[in-house]
Amino acid sequence: MNTEAIELAQMLLEGDVDKSYAFMYALHNKGWASADLYQKTVSGAMQHIGELWERDEISVADEHLATATCDFMISRFHGQVKKQPAAQKAMFLCVEEEQHTLGMRMASFLFEENGWQTRMMGANLPLEHALSAAEKWQPDVICLSVTILYHVPQLQAYAEALEALPFRPQLMVGSRLLSMYDLSPYCTANTIFITDYKKLIDWMNDQSGRNKIGAS
Ligand code: B12
């Protein structure tokens, strides 16, 4: 865990949106890319907070305050970051019952920075509603997030039904579980799995390279 993550965790636990935002913005001004800030600093801070919670060194209320502060802070940070004009569309959702949204939210911010229009559908979206929202908006990519192991079997129905939509969206799954488990048996053959934000940026760069080749 790097020192920036530990420092940020302390600010989040104090519920200090201004201080944590100023801290992130100062790192950004020193040249840290958003993907590194989100991966090493914010994810690291939330992981550290999870460990404190597991060891009973902080309460559930402390952890909730830190999470809410983090959510506000990253939204404020994202508001200040330069974005490229949007050319493609990506939709984000958590499978039913899944409440962990921060990882997916930062992924959506990185999509926006890199020239994508996004729709963040948030936590716990039942499949029938995911399907009707996707049919209406027709995103190029549909991103699913799952954190809790016993929610994983639900991925199968989501992946199969969403990929079968007539406009054939690309499916992407992001999850902390990917570092421990192979989730491919629960998804379609074309599903892309993303473990961290560096890999997401690599995938997006690859896509824009392909689009340029296709357009020329
Ligand atoms: C904050 C938090 C919560 C909050 C979430 C609020 C919110 N709005 O997100 C609340 C309080 C709701 C919560 C509830 C619970 N939680 Co919780 N939670 C956490 C905590 C502390 C931080 C999670 C977080 O935001 N991490 C930071 C983000 C950035 O990381 P991430 O989600 O892993 O995302 C990364 C990748 O997976 C990827 N990614 C994720 N999604 C996507 C999507 C796309 C498209 C892409 C490209 C990438 C991507 O991007 C990130 C890159 O680093 C973790 C501890 C930890 N180690 O993570 C526990 C943790 C995940 N929770 C845990 C548990 C057990 C629970 C509860 C069951 C507790 C309970 N008894 O009620 C409930 C379950 C709720 C539910 N039904 O989903 C366990 C899970 C253990 C396990 N084996 O599955 C953890 C690991 C804590 C622990 N050590 O025990 N939790």
PDB file of C-alpha atoms and ligand atoms in Angstrom:
ATOM      1  CA  MET A   1       0.000   0.000   0.000  1.00  0.00           C
ATOM      2  CA  ASN A   2       1.545   3.366  -0.962  1.00  0.00           C
ATOM      3  CA  THR A   3       1.730   6.317   1.445  1.00  0.00           C
ATOM      4  CA  GLU A   4      -0.690   8.396  -0.678  1.00  0.00           C
ATOM      5  CA  ALA A   5      -3.384   5.709  -0.261  1.00  0.00           C
ATOM      6  CA  ILE A   6      -2.927   5.621   3.516  1.00  0.00           C
ATOM      7  CA  GLU A   7      -3.037   9.433   3.711  1.00  0.00           C
ATOM      8  CA  LEU A   8      -6.161   9.588   1.553  1.00  0.00           C
ATOM      9  CA  ALA A   9      -7.839   6.864   3.663  1.00  0.00           C
ATOM     10  CA  GLN A  10      -7.382   9.046   6.751  1.00  0.00           C
ATOM     11  CA  MET A  11      -9.029  12.054   5.042  1.00  0.00           C
ATOM     12  CA  LEU A  12     -11.947   9.899   3.879  1.00  0.00           C
ATOM     13  CA  LEU A  13     -12.412   8.498   7.385  1.00  0.00           C
ATOM     14  CA  GLU A  14     -12.562  12.103   8.661  1.00  0.00           C
ATOM     15  CA  GLY A  15     -15.330  12.725   6.123  1.00  0.00           C
ATOM     16  CA  ASP A  16     -13.327  15.610   4.668  1.00  0.00           C
ATOM     17  CA  VAL A  17     -14.374  16.069   1.032  1.00  0.00           C
ATOM     18  CA  ASP A  18     -12.455  19.362   0.602  1.00  0.00           C
ATOM     19  CA  LYS A  19      -9.188  18.003   1.972  1.00  0.00           C
ATOM     20  CA  SER A  20      -9.348  14.724   0.057  1.00  0.00           C
ATOM     21  CA  TYR A  21     -10.238  16.566  -3.163  1.00  0.00           C
ATOM     22  CA  ALA A  22      -7.336  19.029  -2.684  1.00  0.00           C
ATOM     23  CA  PHE A  23      -5.025  16.061  -2.061  1.00  0.00           C
ATOM     24  CA  MET A  24      -6.110  14.335  -5.291  1.00  0.00           C
ATOM     25  CA  TYR A  25      -5.919  17.545  -7.276  1.00  0.00           C
ATOM     26  CA  ALA A  26      -2.383  18.244  -6.030  1.00  0.00           C
ATOM     27  CA  LEU A  27      -1.281  14.767  -7.195  1.00  0.00           C
ATOM     28  CA  HIS A  28      -3.014  15.402 -10.537  1.00  0.00           C
ATOM     29  CA  ASN A  29      -1.082  18.689 -10.886  1.00  0.00           C
ATOM     30  CA  LYS A  30       2.147  16.818 -10.183  1.00  0.00           C
ATOM     31  CA  GLY A  31       1.422  14.760 -13.310  1.00  0.00           C
ATOM     32  CA  TRP A  32      -0.367  11.657 -11.992  1.00  0.00           C
ATOM     33  CA  ALA A  33      -2.747  10.283 -14.641  1.00  0.00           C
ATOM     34  CA  SER A  34      -6.355   9.748 -13.505  1.00  0.00           C
ATOM     35  CA  ALA A  35      -6.058   5.976 -14.020  1.00  0.00           C
ATOM     36  CA  ASP A  36      -3.075   5.841 -11.628  1.00  0.00           C
ATOM     37  CA  LEU A  37      -4.789   8.104  -9.125  1.00  0.00           C
ATOM     38  CA  TYR A  38      -7.920   5.954  -9.155  1.00  0.00           C
ATOM     39  CA  GLN A  39      -5.986   2.664  -9.049  1.00  0.00           C
ATOM     40  CA  LYS A  40      -3.118   3.317  -6.677  1.00  0.00           C
ATOM     41  CA  THR A  41      -4.549   6.046  -4.464  1.00  0.00           C
ATOM     42  CA  VAL A  42      -8.355   5.725  -4.321  1.00  0.00           C
ATOM     43  CA  SER A  43      -8.655   1.926  -4.713  1.00  0.00           C
ATOM     44  CA  GLY A  44      -5.715   1.533  -2.338  1.00  0.00           C
ATOM     45  CA  ALA A  45      -7.371   3.818   0.231  1.00  0.00           C
ATOM     46  CA  MET A  46     -10.689   1.919   0.038  1.00  0.00           C
ATOM     47  CA  GLN A  47      -8.885  -1.408   0.312  1.00  0.00           C
ATOM     48  CA  HIS A  48      -7.081  -0.120   3.397  1.00  0.00           C
ATOM     49  CA  ILE A  49     -10.409   1.024   4.868  1.00  0.00           C
ATOM     50  CA  GLY A  50     -11.798  -2.487   4.174  1.00  0.00           C
ATOM     51  CA  GLU A  51      -8.897  -4.019   6.087  1.00  0.00           C
ATOM     52  CA  LEU A  52      -9.420  -1.674   9.077  1.00  0.00           C
ATOM     53  CA  TRP A  53     -13.096  -2.629   9.058  1.00  0.00           C
ATOM     54  CA  GLU A  54     -12.296  -6.361   8.877  1.00  0.00           C
ATOM     55  CA  ARG A  55      -9.915  -5.996  11.865  1.00  0.00           C
ATOM     56  CA  ASP A  56     -12.636  -4.117  13.767  1.00  0.00           C
ATOM     57  CA  GLU A  57     -10.409  -1.025  14.029  1.00  0.00           C
ATOM     58  CA  ILE A  58     -13.149   1.161  12.534  1.00  0.00           C
ATOM     59  CA  SER A  59     -16.935   0.890  12.791  1.00  0.00           C
ATOM     60  CA  VAL A  60     -19.499   0.276  10.065  1.00  0.00           C
ATOM     61  CA  ALA A  61     -20.452   3.961  10.400  1.00  0.00           C
ATOM     62  CA  ASP A  62     -16.807   5.019   9.836  1.00  0.00           C
ATOM     63  CA  GLU A  63     -16.656   2.875   6.723  1.00  0.00           C
ATOM     64  CA  HIS A  64     -19.956   4.302   5.407  1.00  0.00           C
ATOM     65  CA  LEU A  65     -18.741   7.883   5.988  1.00  0.00           C
ATOM     66  CA  ALA A  66     -15.473   7.143   4.168  1.00  0.00           C
ATOM     67  CA  THR A  67     -17.354   5.577   1.235  1.00  0.00           C
ATOM     68  CA  ALA A  68     -19.797   8.485   0.913  1.00  0.00           C
ATOM     69  CA  THR A  69     -16.919  10.986   1.153  1.00  0.00           C
ATOM     70  CA  CYS A  70     -15.008   9.071  -1.501  1.00  0.00           C
ATOM     71  CA  ASP A  71     -18.023   9.071  -3.806  1.00  0.00           C
ATOM     72  CA  PHE A  72     -18.452  12.873  -3.541  1.00  0.00           C
ATOM     73  CA  MET A  73     -14.745  13.508  -3.843  1.00  0.00           C
ATOM     74  CA  ILE A  74     -14.170  11.455  -7.001  1.00  0.00           C
ATOM     75  CA  SER A  75     -17.206  13.071  -8.665  1.00  0.00           C
ATOM     76  CA  ARG A  76     -15.825  16.507  -7.857  1.00  0.00           C
ATOM     77  CA  PHE A  77     -12.388  15.507  -9.115  1.00  0.00           C
ATOM     78  CA  HIS A  78     -13.835  14.113 -12.334  1.00  0.00           C
ATOM     79  CA  GLY A  79     -15.727  17.378 -12.883  1.00  0.00           C
ATOM     80  CA  GLN A  80     -12.379  19.207 -13.144  1.00  0.00           C
ATOM     81  CA  VAL A  81     -10.671  16.782 -15.502  1.00  0.00           C
ATOM     82  CA  LYS A  82     -10.412  17.417 -19.265  1.00  0.00           C
ATOM     83  CA  LYS A  83     -12.587  15.144 -21.420  1.00  0.00           C
ATOM     84  CA  GLN A  84     -12.317  14.260 -25.088  1.00  0.00           C
ATOM     85  CA  PRO A  85     -15.434  14.725 -27.251  1.00  0.00           C
ATOM     86  CA  ALA A  86     -17.751  11.710 -26.939  1.00  0.00           C
ATOM     87  CA  ALA A  87     -17.880   9.392 -29.951  1.00  0.00           C
ATOM     88  CA  GLN A  88     -19.161   6.118 -28.458  1.00  0.00           C
ATOM     89  CA  LYS A  89     -21.546   5.060 -25.703  1.00  0.00           C
ATOM     90  CA  ALA A  90     -20.999   2.893 -22.627  1.00  0.00           C
ATOM     91  CA  MET A  91     -23.570   1.851 -20.006  1.00  0.00           C
ATOM     92  CA  PHE A  92     -22.655   0.681 -16.476  1.00  0.00           C
ATOM     93  CA  LEU A  93     -24.575  -1.428 -13.996  1.00  0.00           C
ATOM     94  CA  CYS A  94     -24.242  -3.795 -11.069  1.00  0.00           C
ATOM     95  CA  VAL A  95     -26.041  -7.139 -11.119  1.00  0.00           C
ATOM     96  CA  GLU A  96     -29.076  -7.526  -8.852  1.00  0.00           C
ATOM     97  CA  GLU A  97     -28.326  -7.167  -5.097  1.00  0.00           C
ATOM     98  CA  GLU A  98     -24.787  -5.916  -5.766  1.00  0.00           C
ATOM     99  CA  GLN A  99     -24.137  -2.644  -3.889  1.00  0.00           C
ATOM    100  CA  HIS A 100     -20.437  -2.005  -4.592  1.00  0.00           C
ATOM    101  CA  THR A 101     -20.368   0.833  -7.131  1.00  0.00           C
ATOM    102  CA  LEU A 102     -17.142   2.832  -6.625  1.00  0.00           C
ATOM    103  CA  GLY A 103     -14.941   0.662  -8.867  1.00  0.00           C
ATOM    104  CA  MET A 104     -17.464   0.904 -11.695  1.00  0.00           C
ATOM    105  CA  ARG A 105     -17.960   4.650 -11.172  1.00  0.00           C
ATOM    106  CA  MET A 106     -14.255   5.361 -11.610  1.00  0.00           C
ATOM    107  CA  ALA A 107     -14.236   3.151 -14.706  1.00  0.00           C
ATOM    108  CA  SER A 108     -17.093   5.263 -16.122  1.00  0.00           C
ATOM    109  CA  PHE A 109     -15.103   8.448 -15.416  1.00  0.00           C
ATOM    110  CA  LEU A 110     -12.146   7.026 -17.344  1.00  0.00           C
ATOM    111  CA  PHE A 111     -14.446   6.207 -20.264  1.00  0.00           C
ATOM    112  CA  GLU A 112     -15.691   9.824 -20.236  1.00  0.00           C
ATOM    113  CA  GLU A 113     -12.159  11.226 -20.150  1.00  0.00           C
ATOM    114  CA  ASN A 114     -11.319   9.097 -23.157  1.00  0.00           C
ATOM    115  CA  GLY A 115     -14.141  10.130 -25.470  1.00  0.00           C
ATOM    116  CA  TRP A 116     -17.143   8.080 -24.403  1.00  0.00           C
ATOM    117  CA  GLN A 117     -20.645   9.127 -23.442  1.00  0.00           C
ATOM    118  CA  THR A 118     -21.745   7.140 -20.395  1.00  0.00           C
ATOM    119  CA  ARG A 119     -24.872   6.160 -18.497  1.00  0.00           C
ATOM    120  CA  MET A 120     -24.289   5.069 -14.906  1.00  0.00           C
ATOM    121  CA  MET A 121     -27.219   2.865 -13.834  1.00  0.00           C
ATOM    122  CA  GLY A 122     -25.661   2.225 -10.401  1.00  0.00           C
ATOM    123  CA  ALA A 123     -26.166  -0.623  -7.937  1.00  0.00           C
ATOM    124  CA  ASN A 124     -28.602  -3.524  -8.016  1.00  0.00           C
ATOM    125  CA  LEU A 125     -30.240  -3.249 -11.463  1.00  0.00           C
ATOM    126  CA  PRO A 126     -32.615  -6.157 -12.206  1.00  0.00           C
ATOM    127  CA  LEU A 127     -31.974  -7.766 -15.594  1.00  0.00           C
ATOM    128  CA  GLU A 128     -35.360  -6.888 -17.140  1.00  0.00           C
ATOM    129  CA  HIS A 129     -34.698  -3.177 -16.446  1.00  0.00           C
ATOM    130  CA  ALA A 130     -31.114  -3.418 -17.696  1.00  0.00           C
ATOM    131  CA  LEU A 131     -32.448  -4.914 -20.919  1.00  0.00           C
ATOM    132  CA  SER A 132     -35.086  -2.251 -21.528  1.00  0.00           C
ATOM    133  CA  ALA A 133     -32.647   0.600 -20.722  1.00  0.00           C
ATOM    134  CA  ALA A 134     -30.046  -0.876 -23.072  1.00  0.00           C
ATOM    135  CA  GLU A 135     -32.593  -1.402 -25.850  1.00  0.00           C
ATOM    136  CA  LYS A 136     -33.617   2.248 -25.633  1.00  0.00           C
ATOM    137  CA  TRP A 137     -30.127   3.793 -25.460  1.00  0.00           C
ATOM    138  CA  GLN A 138     -28.223   1.225 -27.567  1.00  0.00           C
ATOM    139  CA  PRO A 139     -24.747   1.556 -26.002  1.00  0.00           C
ATOM    140  CA  ASP A 140     -21.700   0.216 -27.854  1.00  0.00           C
ATOM    141  CA  VAL A 141     -20.413  -1.317 -24.610  1.00  0.00           C
ATOM    142  CA  ILE A 142     -22.281  -2.591 -21.539  1.00  0.00           C
ATOM    143  CA  CYS A 143     -20.135  -2.818 -18.406  1.00  0.00           C
ATOM    144  CA  LEU A 144     -21.135  -5.082 -15.528  1.00  0.00           C
ATOM    145  CA  SER A 145     -19.626  -4.983 -12.057  1.00  0.00           C
ATOM    146  CA  VAL A 146     -19.733  -7.700  -9.420  1.00  0.00           C
ATOM    147  CA  THR A 147     -17.884  -7.742  -6.080  1.00  0.00           C
ATOM    148  CA  ILE A 148     -19.555 -10.330  -3.862  1.00  0.00           C
ATOM    149  CA  LEU A 149     -18.787 -13.934  -4.744  1.00  0.00           C
ATOM    150  CA  TYR A 150     -22.334 -15.222  -4.357  1.00  0.00           C
ATOM    151  CA  HIS A 151     -23.558 -12.666  -6.925  1.00  0.00           C
ATOM    152  CA  VAL A 152     -21.304 -14.141  -9.631  1.00  0.00           C
ATOM    153  CA  PRO A 153     -23.753 -16.830 -10.915  1.00  0.00           C
ATOM    154  CA  GLN A 154     -26.100 -13.996 -11.935  1.00  0.00           C
ATOM    155  CA  LEU A 155     -23.560 -12.798 -14.485  1.00  0.00           C
ATOM    156  CA  GLN A 156     -24.506 -15.614 -16.833  1.00  0.00           C
ATOM    157  CA  ALA A 157     -28.106 -14.504 -17.385  1.00  0.00           C
ATOM    158  CA  TYR A 158     -27.048 -10.845 -17.721  1.00  0.00           C
ATOM    159  CA  ALA A 159     -24.229 -11.567 -20.166  1.00  0.00           C
ATOM    160  CA  GLU A 160     -26.296 -13.880 -22.364  1.00  0.00           C
ATOM    161  CA  ALA A 161     -29.389 -11.671 -22.513  1.00  0.00           C
ATOM    162  CA  LEU A 162     -27.562  -8.367 -22.994  1.00  0.00           C
ATOM    163  CA  GLU A 163     -25.223  -9.703 -25.656  1.00  0.00           C
ATOM    164  CA  ALA A 164     -28.194 -11.148 -27.568  1.00  0.00           C
ATOM    165  CA  LEU A 165     -29.779  -7.689 -27.998  1.00  0.00           C
ATOM    166  CA  PRO A 166     -30.261  -6.908 -31.710  1.00  0.00           C
ATOM    167  CA  PHE A 167     -27.608  -4.155 -31.779  1.00  0.00           C
ATOM    168  CA  ARG A 168     -25.025  -6.653 -30.402  1.00  0.00           C
ATOM    169  CA  PRO A 169     -23.298  -4.627 -27.652  1.00  0.00           C
ATOM    170  CA  GLN A 170     -19.804  -5.529 -26.442  1.00  0.00           C
ATOM    171  CA  LEU A 171     -19.900  -6.825 -22.855  1.00  0.00           C
ATOM    172  CA  MET A 172     -17.263  -5.930 -20.291  1.00  0.00           C
ATOM    173  CA  VAL A 173     -16.982  -7.257 -16.736  1.00  0.00           C
ATOM    174  CA  GLY A 174     -14.940  -5.547 -14.008  1.00  0.00           C
ATOM    175  CA  SER A 175     -14.444  -7.158 -10.607  1.00  0.00           C
ATOM    176  CA  ARG A 176     -12.000  -7.530  -7.741  1.00  0.00           C
ATOM    177  CA  LEU A 177     -12.813 -11.254  -7.946  1.00  0.00           C
ATOM    178  CA  LEU A 178     -10.954 -11.546 -11.269  1.00  0.00           C
ATOM    179  CA  SER A 179      -7.636 -11.597  -9.424  1.00  0.00           C
ATOM    180  CA  MET A 180      -8.796 -14.771  -7.617  1.00  0.00           C
ATOM    181  CA  TYR A 181     -11.263 -16.543  -9.910  1.00  0.00           C
ATOM    182  CA  ASP A 182     -11.912 -17.292 -13.561  1.00  0.00           C
ATOM    183  CA  LEU A 183     -15.317 -15.724 -14.256  1.00  0.00           C
ATOM    184  CA  SER A 184     -15.400 -16.772 -17.923  1.00  0.00           C
ATOM    185  CA  PRO A 185     -17.703 -19.802 -17.302  1.00  0.00           C
ATOM    186  CA  TYR A 186     -20.358 -17.268 -16.209  1.00  0.00           C
ATOM    187  CA  CYS A 187     -20.053 -15.036 -19.289  1.00  0.00           C
ATOM    188  CA  THR A 188     -20.174 -15.213 -23.078  1.00  0.00           C
ATOM    189  CA  ALA A 189     -17.133 -16.038 -25.215  1.00  0.00           C
ATOM    190  CA  ASN A 190     -16.890 -12.398 -26.359  1.00  0.00           C
ATOM    191  CA  THR A 191     -16.965 -10.843 -22.880  1.00  0.00           C
ATOM    192  CA  ILE A 192     -13.954  -8.688 -21.988  1.00  0.00           C
ATOM    193  CA  PHE A 193     -12.636  -8.967 -18.435  1.00  0.00           C
ATOM    194  CA  ILE A 194     -10.888  -5.961 -16.877  1.00  0.00           C
ATOM    195  CA  THR A 195      -8.976  -6.280 -13.623  1.00  0.00           C
ATOM    196  CA  ASP A 196      -7.613  -2.738 -13.253  1.00  0.00           C
ATOM    197  CA  TYR A 197      -7.732   0.737 -14.759  1.00  0.00           C
ATOM    198  CA  LYS A 198      -4.393   0.436 -16.578  1.00  0.00           C
ATOM    199  CA  LYS A 199      -5.869  -2.489 -18.554  1.00  0.00           C
ATOM    200  CA  LEU A 200      -8.994  -0.448 -19.219  1.00  0.00           C
ATOM    201  CA  ILE A 201      -6.925   2.414 -20.666  1.00  0.00           C
ATOM    202  CA  ASP A 202      -4.976  -0.089 -22.813  1.00  0.00           C
ATOM    203  CA  TRP A 203      -8.285  -1.496 -24.122  1.00  0.00           C
ATOM    204  CA  MET A 204      -9.643   1.987 -24.896  1.00  0.00           C
ATOM    205  CA  ASN A 205      -6.435   2.988 -26.703  1.00  0.00           C
ATOM    206  CA  ASP A 206      -6.670  -0.186 -28.713  1.00  0.00           C
ATOM    207  CA  GLN A 207     -10.290   0.615 -29.646  1.00  0.00           C
ATOM    208  CA  SER A 208      -9.498   4.153 -30.781  1.00  0.00           C
ATOM    209  CA  GLY A 209      -6.577   2.819 -32.858  1.00  0.00           C
ATOM    210  CA  ARG A 210      -8.936   0.344 -34.542  1.00  0.00           C
ATOM    211  CA  ASN A 211     -11.561   3.032 -35.192  1.00  0.00           C
ATOM    212  CA  LYS A 212      -8.936   5.259 -36.842  1.00  0.00           C
ATOM    213  CA  ILE A 213      -7.785   2.383 -39.077  1.00  0.00           C
ATOM    214  CA  GLY A 214     -11.430   1.584 -39.899  1.00  0.00           C
ATOM    215  CA  ALA A 215     -12.150   5.220 -40.753  1.00  0.00           C
ATOM    216  CA  SER A 216      -9.164   5.755 -43.071  1.00  0.00           C
TER     217      SER A 216
HETATM  218  C1  B12 B   1     -17.106   0.339   0.461  1.00  0.00           C
HETATM  219  C2  B12 B   1     -17.468  -1.107   0.714  1.00  0.00           C
HETATM  220  C3  B12 B   1     -18.819  -1.420   0.868  1.00  0.00           C
HETATM  221  C4  B12 B   1     -19.940  -0.397   0.675  1.00  0.00           C
HETATM  222  C5  B12 B   1     -20.124  -0.188  -0.865  1.00  0.00           C
HETATM  223  C6  B12 B   1     -20.722   1.170  -1.187  1.00  0.00           C
HETATM  224  C7  B12 B   1     -20.544   1.561  -2.620  1.00  0.00           C
HETATM  225  N1  B12 B   1     -21.312   2.549  -3.001  1.00  0.00           N
HETATM  226  O1  B12 B   1     -19.764   1.021  -3.389  1.00  0.00           O
HETATM  227  C8  B12 B   1     -21.139  -1.087   1.388  1.00  0.00           C
HETATM  228  C9  B12 B   1     -21.254  -0.583   2.799  1.00  0.00           C
HETATM  229  C10 B12 B   1     -22.497  -0.959   0.691  1.00  0.00           C
HETATM  230  C11 B12 B   1     -20.665  -2.549   1.425  1.00  0.00           C
HETATM  231  C12 B12 B   1     -21.503  -3.596   1.705  1.00  0.00           C
HETATM  232  C13 B12 B   1     -21.104  -4.917   1.818  1.00  0.00           C
HETATM  233  N2  B12 B   1     -19.842  -5.367   1.750  1.00  0.00           N
HETATM  234 CO1  B12 B   1     -18.337  -4.265   1.186  1.00  0.00          CO
HETATM  235  N3  B12 B   1     -16.723  -3.362   0.981  1.00  0.00           N
HETATM  236  C14 B12 B   1     -16.458  -2.111   0.767  1.00  0.00           C
HETATM  237  C15 B12 B   1     -14.929  -1.900   0.686  1.00  0.00           C
HETATM  238  C16 B12 B   1     -14.456  -1.349   2.023  1.00  0.00           C
HETATM  239  C17 B12 B   1     -14.426  -1.005  -0.425  1.00  0.00           C
HETATM  240  C18 B12 B   1     -14.970  -1.365  -1.816  1.00  0.00           C
HETATM  241  C19 B12 B   1     -14.438  -0.371  -2.808  1.00  0.00           C
HETATM  242  O2  B12 B   1     -15.084   0.586  -3.171  1.00  0.00           O
HETATM  243  N4  B12 B   1     -13.191  -0.575  -3.244  1.00  0.00           N
HETATM  244  C20 B12 B   1     -12.526   0.328  -4.158  1.00  0.00           C
HETATM  245  C21 B12 B   1     -12.873  -0.051  -5.585  1.00  0.00           C
HETATM  246  C22 B12 B   1     -12.224   0.943  -6.534  1.00  0.00           C
HETATM  247  O3  B12 B   1     -12.338  -1.332  -5.835  1.00  0.00           O
HETATM  248  P1  B12 B   1     -13.170  -2.504  -6.531  1.00  0.00           P
HETATM  249  O4  B12 B   1     -14.603  -2.370  -6.273  1.00  0.00           O
HETATM  250  O5  B12 B   1     -12.490  -3.765  -6.205  1.00  0.00           O
HETATM  251  O6  B12 B   1     -12.928  -2.160  -8.076  1.00  0.00           O
HETATM  252  C23 B12 B   1     -11.690  -2.460  -8.727  1.00  0.00           C
HETATM  253  C24 B12 B   1     -11.840  -3.534  -9.771  1.00  0.00           C
HETATM  254  O7  B12 B   1     -12.629  -4.556  -9.341  1.00  0.00           O
HETATM  255  C25 B12 B   1     -12.347  -2.776 -10.958  1.00  0.00           C
HETATM  256  N5  B12 B   1     -13.772  -2.719 -11.239  1.00  0.00           N
HETATM  257  C26 B12 B   1     -14.825  -2.904 -10.442  1.00  0.00           C
HETATM  258  N6  B12 B   1     -15.942  -2.731 -11.140  1.00  0.00           N
HETATM  259  C27 B12 B   1     -15.590  -2.422 -12.398  1.00  0.00           C
HETATM  260  C28 B12 B   1     -16.355  -2.192 -13.547  1.00  0.00           C
HETATM  261  C29 B12 B   1     -15.706  -1.936 -14.756  1.00  0.00           C
HETATM  262  C30 B12 B   1     -16.496  -1.686 -15.989  1.00  0.00           C
HETATM  263  C31 B12 B   1     -14.297  -1.922 -14.817  1.00  0.00           C
HETATM  264  C32 B12 B   1     -13.620  -1.642 -16.097  1.00  0.00           C
HETATM  265  C33 B12 B   1     -13.528  -2.157 -13.670  1.00  0.00           C
HETATM  266  C34 B12 B   1     -14.203  -2.419 -12.481  1.00  0.00           C
HETATM  267  O8  B12 B   1     -11.964  -1.447 -10.764  1.00  0.00           O
HETATM  268  C35 B12 B   1     -11.309  -1.265  -9.543  1.00  0.00           C
HETATM  269  C36 B12 B   1      -9.843  -1.171  -9.827  1.00  0.00           C
HETATM  270  O9  B12 B   1      -9.086  -1.183  -8.658  1.00  0.00           O
HETATM  271  C37 B12 B   1     -14.454  -3.366   0.424  1.00  0.00           C
HETATM  272  C38 B12 B   1     -13.006  -3.650   0.829  1.00  0.00           C
HETATM  273  C39 B12 B   1     -12.120  -3.936  -0.407  1.00  0.00           C
HETATM  274  N7  B12 B   1     -11.039  -4.632  -0.187  1.00  0.00           N
HETATM  275  O10 B12 B   1     -12.411  -3.559  -1.516  1.00  0.00           O
HETATM  276  C40 B12 B   1     -15.541  -4.183   1.137  1.00  0.00           C
HETATM  277  C41 B12 B   1     -15.856  -5.596   0.657  1.00  0.00           C
HETATM  278  C42 B12 B   1     -15.857  -5.672  -0.860  1.00  0.00           C
HETATM  279  N8  B12 B   1     -17.202  -5.807   1.160  1.00  0.00           N
HETATM  280  C43 B12 B   1     -17.403  -6.997   1.630  1.00  0.00           C
HETATM  281  C44 B12 B   1     -18.617  -7.458   2.211  1.00  0.00           C
HETATM  282  C45 B12 B   1     -18.563  -8.831   2.850  1.00  0.00           C
HETATM  283  C46 B12 B   1     -19.777  -6.671   2.207  1.00  0.00           C
HETATM  284  C47 B12 B   1     -21.153  -7.046   2.789  1.00  0.00           C
HETATM  285  C48 B12 B   1     -21.621  -8.490   2.534  1.00  0.00           C
HETATM  286  C49 B12 B   1     -21.094  -6.698   4.281  1.00  0.00           C
HETATM  287  C50 B12 B   1     -22.363  -7.009   5.061  1.00  0.00           C
HETATM  288  N9  B12 B   1     -22.246  -7.974   5.921  1.00  0.00           N
HETATM  289  O11 B12 B   1     -23.370  -6.381   4.861  1.00  0.00           O
HETATM  290  C51 B12 B   1     -22.073  -6.015   2.100  1.00  0.00           C
HETATM  291  C52 B12 B   1     -22.665  -6.567   0.786  1.00  0.00           C
HETATM  292  C53 B12 B   1     -23.488  -5.531   0.042  1.00  0.00           C
HETATM  293  C54 B12 B   1     -23.965  -6.028  -1.282  1.00  0.00           C
HETATM  294  N10 B12 B   1     -25.106  -6.715  -1.286  1.00  0.00           N
HETATM  295  O12 B12 B   1     -23.336  -5.833  -2.302  1.00  0.00           O
HETATM  296  C55 B12 B   1     -16.170  -7.872   1.479  1.00  0.00           C
HETATM  297  C56 B12 B   1     -16.300  -8.883   0.330  1.00  0.00           C
HETATM  298  C57 B12 B   1     -15.688 -10.221   0.709  1.00  0.00           C
HETATM  299  C58 B12 B   1     -16.002 -11.295  -0.301  1.00  0.00           C
HETATM  300  N11 B12 B   1     -15.358 -12.374  -0.060  1.00  0.00           N
HETATM  301  O13 B12 B   1     -16.765 -11.214  -1.211  1.00  0.00           O
HETATM  302  C59 B12 B   1     -15.038  -6.789   1.327  1.00  0.00           C
HETATM  303  C60 B12 B   1     -13.821  -7.243   0.484  1.00  0.00           C
HETATM  304  C61 B12 B   1     -14.599  -6.381   2.748  1.00  0.00           C
HETATM  305  C62 B12 B   1     -13.863  -7.487   3.459  1.00  0.00           C
HETATM  306  N12 B12 B   1     -12.554  -7.459   3.437  1.00  0.00           N
HETATM  307  O14 B12 B   1     -14.458  -8.352   4.015  1.00  0.00           O
HETATM  308  N13 B12 B   1     -19.329  -2.643   1.210  1.00  0.00           N
END
